[in-house]
Amino acid sequence: MPESATAPTAGRTPLGTGDVLAGRGLLHSDAGGGPLTTLQVMRLLGSGPRGLTEGQAEERLVRYGENTPPAWQPVSWPRRFVGSLRDPFTSVLLCLGLVSAAVASWGTACVIMVLVVVSCVLRSGGEHQASRSMAALRELVATTASVQRRTDDAASPVVREVPVDQLAPGDVVRLGPGDLVPADVRLLRASGLTVHQAALTGESVPVPKYALDVPPDNDEATSEPPHLCFQGSSVASGSGTALVIATGADTRFAASYGGPARRRAETAFDRSVHGIAWTLIRFMLLTPPLVLMANAALRGRGLETLPFAVAVAVGLTPEMLPVIVTTALARGASALARTSGVIVKRLPALHDLGAIDVLCLDKTGTLTQDRPVVERSVDARGNDDPDVLRWAAVNSFWTLELAELPAPDTLDEAILDTAGEHGMDPVEYDGIAALPFDPSHRLATAVVRRPGQHGRHTLVVKGAVEDVLDRCGRVAADGSAAELDEAERGRLLDLAAKEAADGLRLLAVALAERPARLGSYGDKDVRGLTFLGFIALRDALTPTAADALDGLARRGVAVKVLTGDHPGTAARACRDLGLEPGEVLTAGQLGALSGPALAEAVGRATVVARCTAQDKARIVTALRESGHVTGFLGDGVNDLPALHAADVGICPRGAVAVAREGADVVLAEKDLAALDRAIAAGRHSSGNIAAYLRITLSSNLGNVIAMLAAGLLLPFLPMLPAQVLVQNLCFDAAQLAFAFDRPRPAAARKPSVLRPRDFLRYITAFGLLNAVADLATFAVLAVAVHTTAGAGDPAVFHAGWFTENLLTQAMVMLLLRTGRRAAEDRAIGPVHLAVTALAAIGVLLPLCPLGPTLGMTAPPPLYYALLSAVLTLYGLALTAARKRYAGGPN
């Protein structure tokens, strides 16, 4: 049962983020006269540069509610227990129990009710424990922000830390490196501010943000205006002061809770279970009328055969299935939580993990780390040149030192790390001044003095290729400098574009020599530069990604990378990891496709770039509707629609809270290796469930066919209802061992889907084989009865058939279990022990004092000799049929 979400009951904030993104309120004046200025926004919110007073903040908190997203309401254990009754097999068992009670078959009714209760307790208990684990994760979220408030209108503002949930519209907050943006805000001032928005947009590169007093008219067309920062993003570098414009349920972050209901469509487990359940229901509904009609027409029996007819229907039912399914999945989920830190919030999701044949994921944090590394440094001709790296390191070091930036940008860190590995020391140069990175100019400048040159200053400039080239008049090549004409400028831009298309991120490096001076340096001094070359960077690969991708390929899982990044960047990451990107598509190219056409196009590709949240969900839905079992791994707000659209939604522990709540499986880390282990665990659990279904349904079908035939051929009931019940209890108890079995390694090599049609063909073939063995036993009993004096009692027939049924079921459990080779069966496991106990009960129960109590008399010795021959032939037939079906359906 999914947890529910409820929105805060307080009123809306004056202007929500929806207004911002839709071009209303904070973007345009009511009169339609263009975008609102910063001053107009402050007036609209009743605030100012000094922020709110304490009284105003308290009043707004009462009016608009606390700054929290809709709260997830935990589902109680009793509600989960009741919800477990909606499982199709559990519902079938419940109905059979009621029917058994209606015909006064109290023993059968009690056994069935116990199985229903046990199944519901196991399932609800496992999901309740997973819910408690998720609640513990929620407590780990940081909850403070720096806000400036005043005690009254005349007082000066004081900056202090307050809980995030106490922010109100109109508050003025301070942002610094590493801070989470606590609400949706409009920047008032910013210095070198860049923010990580991967949780919202999937874009791995920090996005520059800067204050705009009057936003441009076309700003309403973009969802990422540069003067707005959204809750859920984090500050990568720089600092800023911002005005809170939306809190709580009105933020863009909280908008992910709204929209369409979050009820997931039918998953692979649902489809499989429902298909098998309805197949069994049809058989069960058909069986009792057939038994009654056949006995009435051929034997003149009336309603006295109704308990036997119900017992036959119960015999066809896999009574232990809810218990086996729940136990196998709960054991797998518990082992994953214990050994890998993986939380399975919804037990059937473990089966869906094992059935995945297409895994969709984002690039950042999964295939690549959220940081760049230097690939190479080249001169203007494209040749490797370590001097370019050395000057870039000088720029990064002294910009950081002299501009007093609180933390280095990830690009600067990568450059300094690589320079250090090559023994380059920027401290050899004396730092004079620095102009930090400016988002509007997209470059940073460091002014240094070379060793021994006291009368000269060197300007070292690093930044975006276009912006640096615009300030260059010469280009260094082959040890000399030449004029940078338009042709050369075009060639350099083409070279940069080619590298970018190959997935590299380029920074241009340039120098300028100036006479030493005492005055300060400004942007006007960054002119007449000499272009040196490029620094090429790529995303750092996740260390375990290559091996994990190889493991997923061996398991038959196709990986689809759905990312908001540049197509070349995503394709390069795939190639570096050994994953052939094939045809690289963009979401724009797929915009006109839907349904099967979309699934076919994505099926041919590995990478779909420039994806929005809606694009990801649309692609996942198309793949699922085309017959694939899909998994989606994501960690951001923009991943939530796809998490809901997939058969199984997966996220790491460090994902944003809304993604963790919407996922079915939570990984300890965003690591494909952990996901590979989870898929293997899902396939092991599904393999045990499939083995149980193969064996139980084929054996039960054979017994039902034999019972129907015997009821028509014999002048007495082939088995008493009490004997059917005891036989089912023994077989059911033995089959519980499947939940604890150790599947063969091959069980995890391909997706495990419980396909109803495959099961129907399989159980029909082996059910008929089982029925032939039962009919052969009739012949054996007939020979034994007619050649042994005093053996004509029906109780002898009952005992003989009881023994044969349990022995054949024991053989089926052993031989059809998983198709293991003999070498793999040497270790004694739970199934071996259960088979031994079942066989012992089948042989000894009719011979012990309990036999007569159940209406059974010991068969003659000749019967056991003939039965041995029948069982030997049956075992050979099972082995031959098993090879033909290669282990049965998954």
PDB file of C-alpha atoms in Angstrom, residues 655-755:
ATOM      1  CA  ALA A 655      18.244  11.666  -3.578  1.00  0.00           C
ATOM      2  CA  VAL A 656      15.944  14.571  -2.879  1.00  0.00           C
ATOM      3  CA  ALA A 657      13.184  13.670  -0.432  1.00  0.00           C
ATOM      4  CA  VAL A 658      10.397  13.686  -3.013  1.00  0.00           C
ATOM      5  CA  ALA A 659      12.307  11.188  -5.194  1.00  0.00           C
ATOM      6  CA  ARG A 660      12.938   8.880  -2.218  1.00  0.00           C
ATOM      7  CA  GLU A 661       9.244   8.925  -1.376  1.00  0.00           C
ATOM      8  CA  GLY A 662       8.236   8.155  -4.964  1.00  0.00           C
ATOM      9  CA  ALA A 663      10.686   5.285  -5.486  1.00  0.00           C
ATOM     10  CA  ASP A 664      10.086   1.592  -4.819  1.00  0.00           C
ATOM     11  CA  VAL A 665      13.731   0.779  -4.080  1.00  0.00           C
ATOM     12  CA  VAL A 666      16.281   2.993  -2.296  1.00  0.00           C
ATOM     13  CA  LEU A 667      19.985   2.236  -2.830  1.00  0.00           C
ATOM     14  CA  ALA A 668      22.658   3.000  -0.264  1.00  0.00           C
ATOM     15  CA  GLU A 669      24.575   4.892  -2.976  1.00  0.00           C
ATOM     16  CA  LYS A 670      23.956   5.907  -6.576  1.00  0.00           C
ATOM     17  CA  ASP A 671      26.027   2.950  -7.692  1.00  0.00           C
ATOM     18  CA  LEU A 672      25.211   0.569 -10.531  1.00  0.00           C
ATOM     19  CA  ALA A 673      27.120  -2.196  -8.725  1.00  0.00           C
ATOM     20  CA  ALA A 674      24.587  -2.058  -5.866  1.00  0.00           C
ATOM     21  CA  LEU A 675      21.772  -2.105  -8.416  1.00  0.00           C
ATOM     22  CA  ASP A 676      23.318  -5.145 -10.099  1.00  0.00           C
ATOM     23  CA  ARG A 677      23.266  -6.970  -6.751  1.00  0.00           C
ATOM     24  CA  ALA A 678      19.657  -5.939  -6.209  1.00  0.00           C
ATOM     25  CA  ILE A 679      18.659  -7.275  -9.643  1.00  0.00           C
ATOM     26  CA  ALA A 680      20.411 -10.579  -8.867  1.00  0.00           C
ATOM     27  CA  ALA A 681      18.538 -10.824  -5.553  1.00  0.00           C
ATOM     28  CA  GLY A 682      15.258 -10.138  -7.340  1.00  0.00           C
ATOM     29  CA  ARG A 683      15.948 -12.881  -9.865  1.00  0.00           C
ATOM     30  CA  HIS A 684      16.869 -15.356  -7.150  1.00  0.00           C
ATOM     31  CA  SER A 685      13.589 -14.679  -5.341  1.00  0.00           C
ATOM     32  CA  SER A 686      11.618 -14.840  -8.586  1.00  0.00           C
ATOM     33  CA  GLY A 687      13.390 -18.070  -9.508  1.00  0.00           C
ATOM     34  CA  ASN A 688      12.232 -19.691  -6.272  1.00  0.00           C
ATOM     35  CA  ILE A 689       8.678 -18.457  -6.860  1.00  0.00           C
ATOM     36  CA  ALA A 690       8.730 -19.743 -10.455  1.00  0.00           C
ATOM     37  CA  ALA A 691      10.056 -23.132  -9.298  1.00  0.00           C
ATOM     38  CA  TYR A 692       7.232 -23.394  -6.768  1.00  0.00           C
ATOM     39  CA  LEU A 693       4.616 -22.519  -9.395  1.00  0.00           C
ATOM     40  CA  ARG A 694       6.017 -24.966 -11.965  1.00  0.00           C
ATOM     41  CA  ILE A 695       6.052 -27.834  -9.541  1.00  0.00           C
ATOM     42  CA  THR A 696       2.818 -27.128  -7.673  1.00  0.00           C
ATOM     43  CA  LEU A 697       0.608 -26.345 -10.635  1.00  0.00           C
ATOM     44  CA  SER A 698       1.792 -29.256 -12.777  1.00  0.00           C
ATOM     45  CA  SER A 699       1.498 -31.696  -9.856  1.00  0.00           C
ATOM     46  CA  ASN A 700      -1.892 -30.351  -8.793  1.00  0.00           C
ATOM     47  CA  LEU A 701      -3.253 -30.430 -12.346  1.00  0.00           C
ATOM     48  CA  GLY A 702      -2.139 -34.046 -12.741  1.00  0.00           C
ATOM     49  CA  ASN A 703      -3.801 -35.001  -9.459  1.00  0.00           C
ATOM     50  CA  VAL A 704      -7.053 -33.270 -10.415  1.00  0.00           C
ATOM     51  CA  ILE A 705      -7.181 -35.044 -13.797  1.00  0.00           C
ATOM     52  CA  ALA A 706      -6.493 -38.364 -12.091  1.00  0.00           C
ATOM     53  CA  MET A 707      -9.154 -37.693  -9.443  1.00  0.00           C
ATOM     54  CA  LEU A 708     -11.742 -36.866 -12.089  1.00  0.00           C
ATOM     55  CA  ALA A 709     -10.881 -40.051 -14.007  1.00  0.00           C
ATOM     56  CA  ALA A 710     -10.910 -42.179 -10.850  1.00  0.00           C
ATOM     57  CA  GLY A 711     -14.238 -40.717  -9.778  1.00  0.00           C
ATOM     58  CA  LEU A 712     -15.734 -41.934 -13.040  1.00  0.00           C
ATOM     59  CA  LEU A 713     -14.020 -45.338 -13.098  1.00  0.00           C
ATOM     60  CA  LEU A 714     -14.365 -46.376  -9.471  1.00  0.00           C
ATOM     61  CA  PRO A 715     -17.518 -47.254  -7.526  1.00  0.00           C
ATOM     62  CA  PHE A 716     -16.179 -45.268  -4.574  1.00  0.00           C
ATOM     63  CA  LEU A 717     -14.522 -41.904  -4.064  1.00  0.00           C
ATOM     64  CA  PRO A 718     -10.832 -42.149  -5.079  1.00  0.00           C
ATOM     65  CA  MET A 719      -9.863 -40.199  -1.983  1.00  0.00           C
ATOM     66  CA  LEU A 720     -11.763 -39.069   1.073  1.00  0.00           C
ATOM     67  CA  PRO A 721     -11.864 -35.311   1.734  1.00  0.00           C
ATOM     68  CA  ALA A 722      -9.823 -35.778   4.915  1.00  0.00           C
ATOM     69  CA  GLN A 723      -7.141 -37.634   2.950  1.00  0.00           C
ATOM     70  CA  VAL A 724      -7.050 -34.864   0.316  1.00  0.00           C
ATOM     71  CA  LEU A 725      -6.620 -32.313   3.098  1.00  0.00           C
ATOM     72  CA  VAL A 726      -3.760 -34.222   4.793  1.00  0.00           C
ATOM     73  CA  GLN A 727      -2.031 -34.771   1.459  1.00  0.00           C
ATOM     74  CA  ASN A 728      -2.293 -31.058   0.636  1.00  0.00           C
ATOM     75  CA  LEU A 729      -1.003 -30.087   4.089  1.00  0.00           C
ATOM     76  CA  CYS A 730       2.053 -32.341   3.708  1.00  0.00           C
ATOM     77  CA  PHE A 731       2.790 -31.099   0.197  1.00  0.00           C
ATOM     78  CA  ASP A 732       2.238 -27.463   1.193  1.00  0.00           C
ATOM     79  CA  ALA A 733       4.548 -27.723   4.195  1.00  0.00           C
ATOM     80  CA  ALA A 734       7.266 -29.304   2.058  1.00  0.00           C
ATOM     81  CA  GLN A 735       6.969 -26.585  -0.581  1.00  0.00           C
ATOM     82  CA  LEU A 736       7.743 -23.882   1.975  1.00  0.00           C
ATOM     83  CA  ALA A 737      11.358 -24.973   1.443  1.00  0.00           C
ATOM     84  CA  PHE A 738      11.304 -23.208  -1.944  1.00  0.00           C
ATOM     85  CA  ALA A 739      11.290 -19.847  -0.163  1.00  0.00           C
ATOM     86  CA  PHE A 740      14.645 -20.789   1.425  1.00  0.00           C
ATOM     87  CA  ASP A 741      16.222 -22.527  -1.559  1.00  0.00           C
ATOM     88  CA  ARG A 742      19.558 -21.508  -3.091  1.00  0.00           C
ATOM     89  CA  PRO A 743      18.937 -20.948  -6.813  1.00  0.00           C
ATOM     90  CA  ARG A 744      21.581 -21.882  -9.328  1.00  0.00           C
ATOM     91  CA  PRO A 745      23.791 -19.017 -10.630  1.00  0.00           C
ATOM     92  CA  ALA A 746      22.182 -19.289 -14.073  1.00  0.00           C
ATOM     93  CA  ALA A 747      18.874 -18.123 -12.566  1.00  0.00           C
ATOM     94  CA  ALA A 748      20.252 -14.564 -12.411  1.00  0.00           C
ATOM     95  CA  ARG A 749      21.493 -14.445 -16.013  1.00  0.00           C
ATOM     96  CA  LYS A 750      18.267 -13.416 -17.672  1.00  0.00           C
ATOM     97  CA  PRO A 751      15.150 -11.437 -16.715  1.00  0.00           C
ATOM     98  CA  SER A 752      12.712 -13.486 -14.658  1.00  0.00           C
ATOM     99  CA  VAL A 753       9.134 -12.803 -15.697  1.00  0.00           C
ATOM    100  CA  LEU A 754       6.220 -14.992 -14.633  1.00  0.00           C
ATOM    101  CA  ARG A 755       4.490 -15.379 -18.003  1.00  0.00           C
TER     102      ARG A 755
END
